Amino acid sequence: MLLSLAVATALAGCQRDAAPAADANAGAAAPDAPAYTLDESKLPDVNRFQASDFDANGNACTDFGAYVNGTWLAANPVPGDRTSWGAFEMLDERSQAIQRQLAEQAAAIEGATGVEKIVGDIWATGLDAEAINAQGIAPLEPELAAIAALDAPEKIADYLRTSAAKGQFTVFGFGPEADFMDSSMNIGYAVQAGLGLPDKTYYFDADKKDKLEAYQAHVAKVLELSGVPAAEAATQAADVVAFETRLAKVSKSSEEMSRDVSLYYNPVSPADADALAPNFPWTKFFESQGLAVPEKFSLAIPDFHAEVSAMIADVAPATWQSYLRFHTVDGAAPYLADAFAEENFNFYSATLRGQKEMKERGKRVLDTITRQTGEALGQMYVDVAFSPESKERMETLVANLSEALKVRIENLDWMSDETKAKAMEKWASFTPKIGYPDKWRDWSGLATSRDSYLGNVLAANEFNYKWSLSKVGKPVDKTEWAMPPQMVNAYYNPLQNEIVFPAAILQPPFFDANADDPLNYGGIGAVIGHEMTHGYDDQGSRFDATGKFHNWWTEADAKGFLGRTDKLIAQFNAYEAAPGLHVNGKLTLGENIADLGGLATAYDAMKKATEGSEDPMVEGLTRDQRFFANWATVWRRNFTDEELKVRIATDPHAPANFRAIGAPSNLPAFAAAFQCASGDAMVRGDDAKVVIW
């Protein structure tokens, strides 16, 4: 994942590659672009809140999530081709059903150009299983031959540079992001990578030993599929795992990276970087990428890069060959013949995450289109799936949430006027983005064809990397989006102090243009508040109104803030996701702060929007009850056992059932809405109650 989304804080725990940035010079679709049609009858239903979902035998004051969602969760197990199932996944299915219709239409256009040609070519070649299987591993043979020739440290370093120039990274990643000290300018960031398992802890923790052993078997199988004899493949696999274990020792964990954003920022001169990593001179790297050697760039986690340099010199070239051969084939496996794609699924989805069935080919190809050319398809998506009326109502909700947050900040009793003034400066500079970019990215220059699925993927990958490189050393384009419109998610970017809501999330249970205020404020209103509050979570609060990484807190206020967040860490540490498997309160702190502040702010905004009007008591429920019930509806989600384990280890979001109860249990308004009493599980005592924003 590139830095743009590693630093940004998304709403849902989403496994994806960052979409390339938008083009500042691109305009709207050409006037003669074909009109797309949408057959609504082929779309899955959305997941709306219904009072009939309540568990008649449950108690809102004991476990609010189970009370609202227990009946639904029992009736909706995780489908075989998923590892989780809930409101997000149901909207993703709906989004993909729309995308499929659009991709089919694009592929059928004779003489297509622009985004239609790109989407149509990837769709058509991705669906052509016969051609993909006939090609086997042949599309990778030139790359594998180049790897087989790496017999000296200098050749290894040169290969890492050459492959990087095509957007193919293994041991590290590189891309543009705003300078932490001047968020108006992009600089280059080099970040840690190189591990095939989700986190460094998988290489060392006893409770993950079975996954490490399964991974080594997977490495051997992939090498064998690539043409290495079975016995030799097993030996090479052990070498690859040992190689990655050495990298893991100098890598930072998911918890460390998510709870200390400063780890991404280590500005150095190329000369200093060369001295740190003499076997991989960064001056030469910049030249090999066609970039002017900059005055500075961020070499994040310097110990990691120093170790990579050492490994270039002291790890046998044969081991480097095995490592690079495996990752080259493994990375391409989803786009190769069935045997490769199935092995990729068997480990990463079935073994690691508990998925029972591989997604059918069409869904996999749509995932590829979104990863590689997301905004191209997104341009088509919003043409049929997002109305001007929805955008207008969202703008009203954002304005109301913003005003409610302002009032909350002004009334904080634990913050000094000095810090509060800085917080208000940041509040005044929030930039909302709703639905889709004002300017679309220009995809001219990306050459796709109907010849090869992998060829199209590699072409898009290289195109996107070169596009990203063009931003290094240039002013930040604030019109860019880091997510395509068809993605069911939302995010906050602290470097630009912006909150972003792609079109696909603006559907029930989050948002419904025809629904009343309690549902919309309990759904998308709380999401809006969540993203705004990220500006003041434990990491977002380290950036000022301009996006500069700058401490704007007094010492006393910072200490008071830390005391309050420590209580929230303790709250979530106490939640047990499975027997003996506790939520990591520190890893999930930022999202939990955002949930708490977002829900409280949305409640205030809902009360303001409805003041002076009679409570309609829909289905026998008060406004307040429906507000909180829709919040819980958003967080109804089942997980496979293995997926839950991966998320506990790596995801900065707590499992959904704890998000349903965590924030409400701290709010007196919730207790009042459901007549909960002191001592009830959903009413945290005064000593344990968390109040932050």
XYZ file of C-alpha atoms in Angstrom:
693
model
C 0.000 0.000 0.000
C 1.401 3.381 -0.961
C 1.794 6.061 1.643
C -1.281 8.011 0.534
C -3.498 5.410 2.176
C -1.050 4.127 4.758
C -1.060 7.551 6.390
C -4.716 8.260 5.643
C -7.264 6.666 7.945
C -10.015 4.717 6.234
C -13.372 3.799 7.737
C -13.298 0.052 7.109
C -10.496 -2.487 7.368
C -9.960 -2.718 3.647
C -7.297 -4.876 1.979
C -6.370 -3.160 -1.253
C -3.679 -1.491 -3.278
C -3.789 2.287 -3.276
C -5.371 3.733 -6.378
C -3.164 6.025 -8.451
C -3.787 9.712 -8.099
C -6.076 11.771 -10.286
C -4.881 13.933 -13.150
C -5.052 17.642 -12.467
C -5.415 18.386 -16.172
C -8.051 15.841 -17.082
C -11.530 16.995 -17.923
C -14.921 15.313 -17.939
C -15.804 12.450 -20.242
C -15.762 13.253 -23.925
C -19.103 14.583 -25.257
C -19.466 11.604 -27.596
C -18.837 9.025 -24.864
C -21.431 6.231 -24.989
C -24.358 6.339 -22.590
C -24.313 3.529 -20.047
C -27.424 1.696 -18.972
C -28.110 0.027 -15.653
C -30.529 -2.838 -15.092
C -31.558 -2.290 -11.464
C -33.354 -5.647 -11.381
C -29.975 -7.406 -11.475
C -28.612 -5.614 -8.417
C -28.502 -7.179 -4.932
C -30.586 -5.566 -2.218
C -29.096 -3.063 0.183
C -29.036 -3.777 3.898
C -31.475 -1.403 5.613
C -32.201 -1.150 9.300
C -35.420 -2.922 10.268
C -36.914 -3.065 13.735
C -37.901 -6.654 12.967
C -34.193 -7.554 13.104
C -34.126 -6.905 16.847
C -33.576 -9.952 19.021
C -36.810 -10.259 20.974
C -34.963 -12.117 23.726
C -32.043 -9.694 23.811
C -31.381 -6.660 25.938
C -30.122 -3.369 24.506
C -28.471 -2.553 27.824
C -26.484 -5.788 27.983
C -25.112 -6.113 24.449
C -26.500 -3.562 22.050
C -24.808 -5.111 19.031
C -26.348 -8.511 19.684
C -29.737 -6.899 20.407
C -29.827 -5.078 17.050
C -27.896 -7.533 14.896
C -28.014 -10.967 16.531
C -31.002 -12.208 14.528
C -29.542 -10.929 11.258
C -26.083 -12.323 11.956
C -27.462 -15.764 12.749
C -29.341 -15.799 9.456
C -26.467 -14.448 7.350
C -23.299 -16.540 7.646
C -20.198 -15.619 5.670
C -20.641 -16.714 2.023
C -18.129 -19.227 0.721
C -16.298 -16.694 -1.444
C -15.883 -14.154 1.381
C -14.090 -14.011 4.719
C -16.502 -11.489 6.241
C -20.106 -10.522 5.594
C -22.085 -7.484 6.646
C -23.198 -4.038 5.570
C -19.903 -3.170 3.838
C -19.712 -6.445 1.943
C -23.349 -6.273 0.825
C -22.761 -2.824 -0.641
C -19.567 -4.102 -2.260
C -21.590 -6.852 -3.935
C -24.026 -4.226 -5.187
C -21.190 -2.015 -6.413
C -19.606 -4.949 -8.222
C -22.915 -5.837 -9.866
C -23.027 -2.300 -11.268
C -19.386 -2.485 -12.297
C -19.991 -5.776 -14.106
C -22.723 -4.281 -16.249
C -20.467 -1.359 -17.105
C -17.464 -3.557 -17.900
C -19.597 -5.744 -20.163
C -20.862 -2.691 -22.008
C -17.357 -1.268 -22.359
C -16.002 -4.555 -23.708
C -18.738 -4.656 -26.364
C -17.994 -1.210 -27.811
C -16.476 -1.450 -31.294
C -13.414 0.733 -31.644
C -13.576 1.860 -28.032
C -11.194 4.539 -26.813
C -10.335 6.130 -23.486
C -11.644 4.593 -20.290
C -14.027 2.308 -22.185
C -11.129 0.665 -24.032
C -9.064 0.250 -20.872
C -11.898 -1.258 -18.844
C -13.117 -3.347 -21.776
C -9.675 -4.779 -22.545
C -8.911 -5.796 -18.964
C -12.389 -7.275 -18.574
C -12.250 -9.274 -21.815
C -8.741 -10.650 -21.292
C -9.407 -11.406 -17.640
C -12.440 -13.507 -18.541
C -10.602 -15.458 -21.262
C -9.600 -18.422 -19.100
C -8.752 -20.529 -22.162
C -6.130 -18.065 -23.389
C -4.724 -17.523 -19.892
C -4.332 -21.258 -19.327
C -2.780 -21.770 -22.756
C -0.126 -19.153 -21.986
C 0.835 -20.828 -18.713
C 3.880 -19.156 -17.193
C 5.230 -18.025 -20.574
C 4.441 -14.308 -19.958
C 6.883 -14.350 -17.017
C 9.740 -16.252 -18.626
C 11.789 -13.165 -19.635
C 11.589 -11.854 -16.060
C 12.519 -15.227 -14.583
C 15.483 -15.460 -16.941
C 16.698 -12.066 -15.745
C 16.431 -13.218 -12.122
C 18.349 -16.430 -12.902
C 21.270 -14.329 -14.143
C 21.751 -12.473 -10.820
C 25.089 -13.874 -9.689
C 26.656 -10.868 -7.943
C 25.610 -8.116 -5.491
C 25.916 -5.389 -8.137
C 23.565 -7.285 -10.441
C 21.039 -7.767 -7.632
C 21.017 -4.051 -6.853
C 20.672 -3.225 -10.550
C 17.756 -5.656 -10.895
C 15.954 -4.066 -7.933
C 16.292 -0.689 -9.639
C 15.257 -1.989 -13.062
C 12.187 -3.805 -11.770
C 11.229 -0.779 -9.658
C 11.248 1.360 -12.806
C 8.429 -0.886 -14.063
C 6.491 -0.460 -10.823
C 7.500 -3.886 -9.518
C 8.762 -3.738 -5.930
C 9.730 -6.561 -3.607
C 11.940 -5.622 -0.671
C 10.839 -1.996 -0.397
C 8.224 0.404 -1.746
C 8.601 3.882 -3.157
C 6.118 6.602 -4.005
C 5.150 10.250 -3.615
C 3.436 11.877 -0.664
C 3.180 15.355 0.768
C 6.161 16.466 2.808
C 5.265 16.264 6.503
C 6.923 19.655 7.003
C 5.383 21.282 3.902
C 2.162 19.547 2.888
C 1.880 21.635 -0.267
C 4.813 19.783 -1.898
C 5.314 16.112 -2.747
C 8.531 14.296 -1.944
C 9.544 10.671 -2.387
C 9.048 8.143 0.415
C 10.846 4.795 0.595
C 9.043 2.353 2.896
C 9.556 -1.148 4.244
C 8.155 -4.144 2.352
C 9.425 -7.611 1.433
C 7.318 -9.867 3.681
C 4.852 -12.373 2.291
C 2.941 -12.703 5.568
C 0.586 -10.005 6.923
C 2.822 -8.754 9.729
C 6.278 -9.283 11.206
C 4.703 -11.078 14.178
C 3.825 -14.024 11.906
C 7.526 -14.881 11.735
C 8.039 -15.030 15.499
C 4.824 -15.561 17.514
C 4.142 -19.081 18.721
C 0.408 -18.790 18.063
C 1.156 -18.120 14.373
C 3.656 -20.932 13.867
C 1.162 -22.975 11.836
C 0.735 -20.085 9.401
C 4.492 -19.718 8.992
C 4.800 -23.429 8.229
C 1.920 -23.219 5.754
C 3.576 -20.222 4.128
C 6.826 -22.122 3.630
C 4.859 -24.940 1.982
C 3.162 -22.354 -0.231
C 6.521 -20.876 -1.272
C 7.722 -24.363 -2.226
C 4.561 -25.054 -4.231
C 4.805 -21.789 -6.161
C 8.467 -22.430 -6.967
C 7.571 -25.934 -8.110
C 4.790 -24.601 -10.340
C 7.304 -22.189 -11.836
C 9.527 -25.070 -12.960
C 11.796 -25.783 -9.971
C 12.032 -29.548 -9.152
C 10.074 -30.436 -5.992
C 13.040 -31.332 -3.760
C 14.948 -28.207 -4.779
C 11.806 -26.086 -4.356
C 11.502 -27.254 -0.726
C 15.116 -26.273 -0.019
C 14.672 -22.897 -1.694
C 11.455 -22.277 0.258
C 13.315 -22.676 3.552
C 15.867 -20.141 2.300
C 13.120 -17.695 1.314
C 11.460 -17.904 4.729
C 14.827 -17.411 6.459
C 15.451 -14.398 4.196
C 12.077 -12.863 5.111
C 12.571 -13.629 8.798
C 15.744 -11.569 8.699
C 13.793 -8.713 7.089
C 11.038 -9.097 9.681
C 13.511 -8.561 12.512
C 14.193 -5.005 11.310
C 10.621 -4.261 10.198
C 8.034 -2.408 12.245
C 4.787 -4.129 13.197
C 1.298 -3.043 12.156
C 0.754 -1.694 15.665
C 3.964 0.335 15.572
C 3.248 1.808 12.138
C -0.384 2.654 12.889
C 0.320 4.290 16.243
C 3.349 6.353 15.314
C 2.907 8.121 12.006
C 6.310 9.776 12.466
C 7.892 6.459 11.459
C 6.991 7.271 7.857
C 9.002 10.483 7.937
C 12.776 10.339 8.028
C 14.040 13.063 5.681
C 17.562 12.449 4.431
C 19.747 13.613 1.585
C 20.523 11.019 -1.099
C 24.180 11.252 -0.073
C 23.308 10.350 3.516
C 21.107 7.522 2.261
C 23.999 6.243 0.142
C 26.195 6.159 3.258
C 23.492 4.229 5.168
C 22.909 1.725 2.346
C 26.168 1.575 0.350
C 25.192 -1.552 -1.570
C 22.008 0.089 -2.793
C 22.976 3.718 -3.516
C 19.863 5.868 -3.557
C 21.454 8.459 -5.810
C 21.663 5.762 -8.454
C 18.088 4.676 -7.686
C 16.708 8.122 -8.467
C 18.672 8.275 -11.696
C 17.399 4.821 -12.712
C 13.799 5.960 -12.207
C 14.282 8.956 -14.470
C 14.057 11.388 -11.560
C 16.276 14.320 -10.784
C 18.252 13.554 -7.639
C 16.346 15.484 -4.942
C 17.725 17.468 -2.055
C 15.882 15.146 0.314
C 13.470 12.237 0.496
C 12.011 10.181 3.329
C 13.877 6.953 4.027
C 11.370 5.489 6.455
C 12.670 2.896 8.934
C 16.379 3.458 8.199
C 17.458 0.281 9.998
C 15.353 -1.691 7.521
C 17.051 -0.144 4.501
C 20.484 -0.602 6.057
C 19.711 -4.292 6.486
C 18.558 -4.638 2.866
C 21.875 -3.127 1.803
C 23.754 -5.599 4.001
C 21.734 -8.497 2.601
C 22.587 -7.525 -0.971
C 26.225 -8.121 -0.035
C 26.096 -11.065 2.358
C 23.133 -13.188 1.225
C 24.073 -15.720 -1.431
C 22.904 -14.713 -4.938
C 21.150 -18.091 -5.210
C 18.955 -17.179 -2.231
C 18.168 -13.800 -3.780
C 17.196 -15.640 -6.962
C 14.838 -17.919 -5.034
C 13.306 -14.990 -3.151
C 12.786 -12.859 -6.255
C 11.576 -15.785 -8.366
C 8.986 -16.704 -5.753
C 7.655 -13.167 -5.301
C 7.573 -12.512 -9.046
C 5.485 -15.609 -9.700
C 3.406 -15.233 -6.550
C 2.575 -11.615 -7.352
C 1.497 -12.524 -10.873
C -0.351 -15.710 -9.845
C -3.880 -14.212 -9.834
C -3.412 -13.307 -13.517
C -1.802 -16.591 -14.624
C -3.109 -20.065 -15.400
C -5.565 -21.754 -13.027
C -2.916 -23.766 -11.166
C -1.159 -20.561 -10.101
C -4.346 -18.678 -9.222
C -5.667 -21.624 -7.228
C -2.466 -21.985 -5.209
C -2.548 -18.267 -4.489
C -6.116 -18.649 -3.223
C -5.324 -21.791 -1.234
C -2.803 -20.005 0.934
C -3.719 -16.323 1.122
C -7.490 -16.753 1.210
C -8.240 -20.277 2.423
C -5.393 -21.030 4.845
C -4.679 -17.525 6.072
C -8.232 -16.138 6.182
C -10.605 -19.103 6.139
C -12.284 -18.425 2.778
C -14.006 -21.574 1.544
C -14.415 -20.852 -2.151
C -12.506 -18.833 -4.710
C -14.424 -15.862 -6.080
C -15.771 -16.502 -9.546
C -13.597 -15.104 -12.307
C -15.724 -12.035 -13.046
C -15.472 -10.754 -9.466
C -11.728 -11.299 -9.468
C -11.344 -9.360 -12.699
C -13.422 -6.479 -11.335
C -11.145 -6.392 -8.284
C -8.193 -6.128 -10.671
C -9.788 -3.293 -12.636
C -10.414 -1.352 -9.422
C -6.854 -1.956 -8.175
C -5.159 -1.001 -11.421
C -7.525 1.439 -13.138
C -10.056 2.248 -10.437
C -10.823 5.814 -11.427
C -11.335 4.835 -15.078
C -14.150 2.494 -14.065
C -15.268 4.976 -11.405
C -15.864 7.599 -14.070
C -18.347 5.212 -15.660
C -19.813 4.164 -12.294
C -20.957 7.610 -11.164
C -22.646 8.128 -14.514
C -25.317 5.602 -13.512
C -25.068 5.137 -9.744
C -24.858 8.521 -8.013
C -27.440 11.272 -8.250
C -26.952 15.032 -7.847
C -29.664 14.933 -5.185
C -27.601 12.521 -3.079
C -24.584 14.788 -3.303
C -26.667 17.808 -2.313
C -28.104 16.120 0.765
C -24.663 14.858 1.753
C -23.346 18.417 1.594
C -26.055 19.469 4.040
C -25.186 16.613 6.399
C -21.480 17.474 6.271
C -22.251 21.120 7.078
C -24.451 20.116 10.021
C -21.857 17.677 11.380
C -19.182 20.326 11.031
C -21.195 22.811 13.049
C -21.898 20.209 15.740
C -18.191 19.394 16.012
C -17.409 23.095 16.361
C -19.768 23.370 19.310
C -18.282 20.278 20.966
C -14.749 21.655 20.666
C -15.805 25.045 21.999
C -17.412 23.394 25.036
C -14.558 21.040 25.980
C -13.879 21.423 29.692
C -10.520 19.625 29.687
C -8.732 21.700 27.037
C -7.109 25.104 27.467
C -8.150 28.079 25.380
C -4.707 28.118 23.748
C -4.975 24.568 22.402
C -8.658 24.996 21.676
C -7.878 27.937 19.384
C -5.537 25.700 17.362
C -8.170 22.962 17.244
C -10.645 25.496 15.882
C -8.162 26.570 13.207
C -8.006 22.969 12.093
C -11.789 22.653 12.178
C -12.118 25.696 9.911
C -9.793 24.184 7.305
C -11.504 20.797 6.815
C -12.133 20.028 3.134
C -14.961 17.587 2.307
C -15.026 15.560 -0.921
C -18.242 13.795 -1.804
C -19.047 11.150 -4.400
C -16.365 11.565 -7.043
C -13.509 13.884 -8.117
C -14.284 17.225 -9.690
C -11.674 16.407 -12.328
C -11.063 12.950 -13.732
C -7.674 11.442 -14.262
C -6.306 11.329 -17.807
C -5.524 7.734 -18.825
C -4.030 8.575 -22.225
C -0.737 6.772 -22.623
C -1.909 3.512 -21.058
C -1.834 0.962 -23.874
C -4.053 -2.084 -23.288
C -5.057 -4.827 -25.715
C -7.044 -8.036 -26.061
C -3.809 -10.097 -26.188
C -2.880 -10.809 -22.569
C -4.505 -10.348 -19.159
C -1.166 -10.259 -17.346
C 0.192 -7.978 -20.047
C -2.604 -5.490 -19.367
C -2.031 -5.685 -15.615
C 1.710 -5.109 -15.957
C 1.137 -2.241 -18.390
C -1.282 -0.568 -15.967
C 1.083 -1.138 -13.061
C 3.996 0.499 -14.870
C 1.799 3.336 -16.129
C 0.546 4.058 -12.621
C 4.038 4.006 -11.150
C 5.394 6.403 -13.743
C 2.397 8.624 -13.182
C 3.075 8.669 -9.446
C 6.753 9.448 -10.045
C 5.749 12.506 -12.053
C 4.466 14.055 -8.821
C 7.747 13.829 -6.883
C 9.090 17.336 -6.327
C 5.862 18.905 -7.591
C 3.079 20.783 -5.760
C 0.328 18.604 -4.270
C -2.826 18.503 -6.399
C -5.598 18.798 -3.831
C -8.244 17.658 -6.311
C -6.862 14.109 -6.282
C -8.631 11.202 -4.594
C -6.969 8.168 -3.018
C -10.061 5.953 -3.455
C -12.195 5.375 -6.561
C -15.928 6.224 -6.443
C -17.037 2.568 -6.574
C -15.245 1.692 -3.328
C -17.392 1.171 -0.217
C -15.268 3.126 2.224
C -14.329 6.624 3.380
C -11.119 8.202 4.631
C -9.409 11.136 6.284
C -6.060 12.453 5.026
C -4.232 14.456 7.725
C -1.716 15.941 5.287
C -4.519 17.700 3.396
C -7.018 17.810 6.295
C -9.665 16.371 4.005
C -12.573 13.973 4.535
C -13.560 11.849 1.547
C -16.752 9.869 0.880
C -16.810 7.784 -2.333
C -20.181 7.368 -4.028
C -20.517 3.646 -3.285
C -20.791 4.119 0.487
C -23.611 6.619 0.085
C -26.324 3.948 0.198
C -28.306 2.256 3.011
C -27.647 1.579 5.799
C -25.185 4.483 5.680
C -27.147 6.982 3.599
C -30.580 7.099 2.007
C -31.808 10.277 0.340
C -35.365 9.142 1.130
C -34.777 8.235 4.777
C -35.455 10.394 7.810
C -32.867 12.115 9.969
C -32.337 9.497 12.711
C -31.249 6.843 10.216
C -29.043 9.123 8.142
C -27.389 10.746 11.154
C -26.882 7.359 12.847
C -25.382 6.011 9.617
C -23.503 8.369 7.320
C -23.699 11.207 9.849
C -21.651 9.177 12.298
C -19.283 8.260 9.458
C -18.836 11.955 8.634
C -18.200 12.670 12.306
C -15.821 9.702 12.437
C -13.681 11.054 9.588
C -13.670 14.574 11.051
C -12.636 13.213 14.425
C -9.686 11.472 12.797
C -8.258 14.975 12.529
C -8.082 14.876 16.336
C -7.251 11.233 17.032
C -3.895 10.187 18.512
C -2.145 10.531 15.115
C -4.294 13.058 13.240
C -3.860 15.451 16.141
C -0.131 15.567 15.380
C -0.855 17.554 12.196
C -1.960 21.186 12.247
C -4.531 23.086 10.177
C -2.169 23.269 7.186
C -1.350 19.550 7.263
C 2.084 20.151 8.745
C 3.444 17.579 11.189
C 3.560 20.003 14.063
C 2.754 19.942 17.781
C -0.015 22.465 18.479
C -0.805 21.208 21.988
C 0.186 22.646 25.338
C 2.032 20.151 27.516
C -0.820 19.968 30.021
C -3.465 19.396 27.338
C -1.369 16.698 25.661
C -1.049 14.922 29.015
C -4.793 15.189 29.609
C -5.516 13.824 26.136
C -3.203 10.878 26.746
C -4.973 10.031 29.999
C -8.318 9.911 28.211
C -7.039 7.810 25.328
C -5.413 5.370 27.771
C -8.890 4.670 29.169
C -10.129 3.895 25.654
C -7.212 1.520 25.115
C -8.143 -0.274 28.326
C -11.797 -0.485 27.271
C -10.989 -2.264 24.017
C -8.235 -4.419 25.497
C -10.944 -5.964 27.661
C -13.020 -7.097 24.667
C -12.532 -10.779 23.806
C -13.074 -11.502 20.101
C -12.717 -15.266 20.571
C -11.629 -17.410 23.523
C -8.206 -16.077 24.512
C -8.132 -13.613 21.595
C -8.448 -10.031 22.809
C -8.800 -6.854 20.787
C -5.609 -4.775 20.699
C -6.710 -1.473 22.196
C -3.518 0.300 21.164
C -3.569 -0.892 17.547
C -7.231 0.170 17.207
C -6.996 3.396 19.194
C -7.311 5.867 16.320
C -10.462 4.249 14.947
C -11.980 3.961 18.406
C -11.378 7.659 19.093
C -12.991 8.459 15.743
C -16.002 6.232 16.470
C -16.560 7.824 19.858
C -16.228 11.396 18.640
C -18.103 10.712 15.418
C -21.122 9.137 17.095
C -21.352 11.832 19.765
C -21.094 14.583 17.159
C -23.680 12.949 14.898
C -26.100 12.661 17.815
C -25.735 16.372 18.568
C -26.282 17.207 14.907
C -29.373 15.010 14.719
C -30.877 16.655 17.785
C -30.180 20.092 16.326
C -31.719 19.166 12.959
C -34.911 17.835 14.567
C -35.359 20.280 17.446
C -38.812 21.771 17.721
C -40.465 18.937 15.782
C -42.535 16.150 17.291
C -40.930 12.717 17.548
C -42.809 10.539 15.005
C -42.158 7.280 16.943
C -41.584 5.059 13.871
C -42.347 1.378 14.548
C -42.690 2.250 18.218
C -39.111 3.521 18.411
C -38.018 7.007 19.380
C -35.716 9.082 17.210
C -32.848 8.420 19.594
C -33.430 4.684 19.564
C -33.474 4.584 15.759
C -30.343 6.737 15.595
C -28.344 4.327 17.743
C -29.919 1.267 16.122
C -28.754 2.348 12.676
C -25.261 2.913 14.058
C -25.250 -0.722 15.169
C -26.712 -1.825 11.820
C -23.699 -0.337 10.052
C -21.455 -2.590 12.155
C -23.230 -5.904 11.675
C -20.559 -8.238 10.372
C -19.660 -11.917 10.538
C -16.063 -13.129 10.147
C -14.470 -16.495 9.506
C -12.363 -17.586 12.475
C -9.126 -17.185 10.528
C -10.051 -13.759 9.173
C -10.735 -12.603 12.705
C -7.248 -13.705 13.783
C -5.601 -11.798 10.921
C -7.575 -8.660 11.731
C -6.757 -8.798 15.436
C -3.064 -8.960 14.487
C -3.005 -6.344 11.727
C -6.176 -4.254 11.417
C -6.321 -0.825 13.113
C -10.115 -1.274 13.208
C -11.680 -3.290 16.032
C -13.990 -6.135 14.948
C -17.380 -4.738 13.997
C -19.371 -6.109 16.935
C -17.174 -4.114 19.325
C -17.546 -0.971 17.266
C -21.304 -1.376 17.627
C -21.063 -1.254 21.427
C -17.816 0.569 22.206
C -18.827 4.160 21.536
C -22.496 3.966 22.679
C -21.497 2.537 26.052
C -19.685 5.812 26.782
C -22.615 8.078 25.859
C -25.264 9.076 28.422
C -27.631 9.726 25.498
C -27.557 6.027 24.653
C -28.355 4.970 28.216
C -31.230 7.443 28.295
C -32.595 6.270 24.935
C -32.931 2.658 26.102
C -33.522 3.329 29.822
C -30.306 1.570 30.798
C -29.313 1.742 34.445
C -26.021 2.172 36.229
C -24.342 -1.219 36.399
C -25.653 -2.412 33.043
C -22.933 -3.660 30.689
C -23.732 -0.902 28.161
C -23.328 1.830 30.777
C -19.718 2.436 31.672
C -19.185 3.733 35.194
C -17.908 7.226 35.815
C -14.351 6.007 36.399
C -14.325 3.982 33.163
C -16.391 6.287 30.946
C -14.355 7.835 28.126
C -15.024 11.403 27.054
C -12.619 12.944 24.544
C -14.102 15.113 21.789
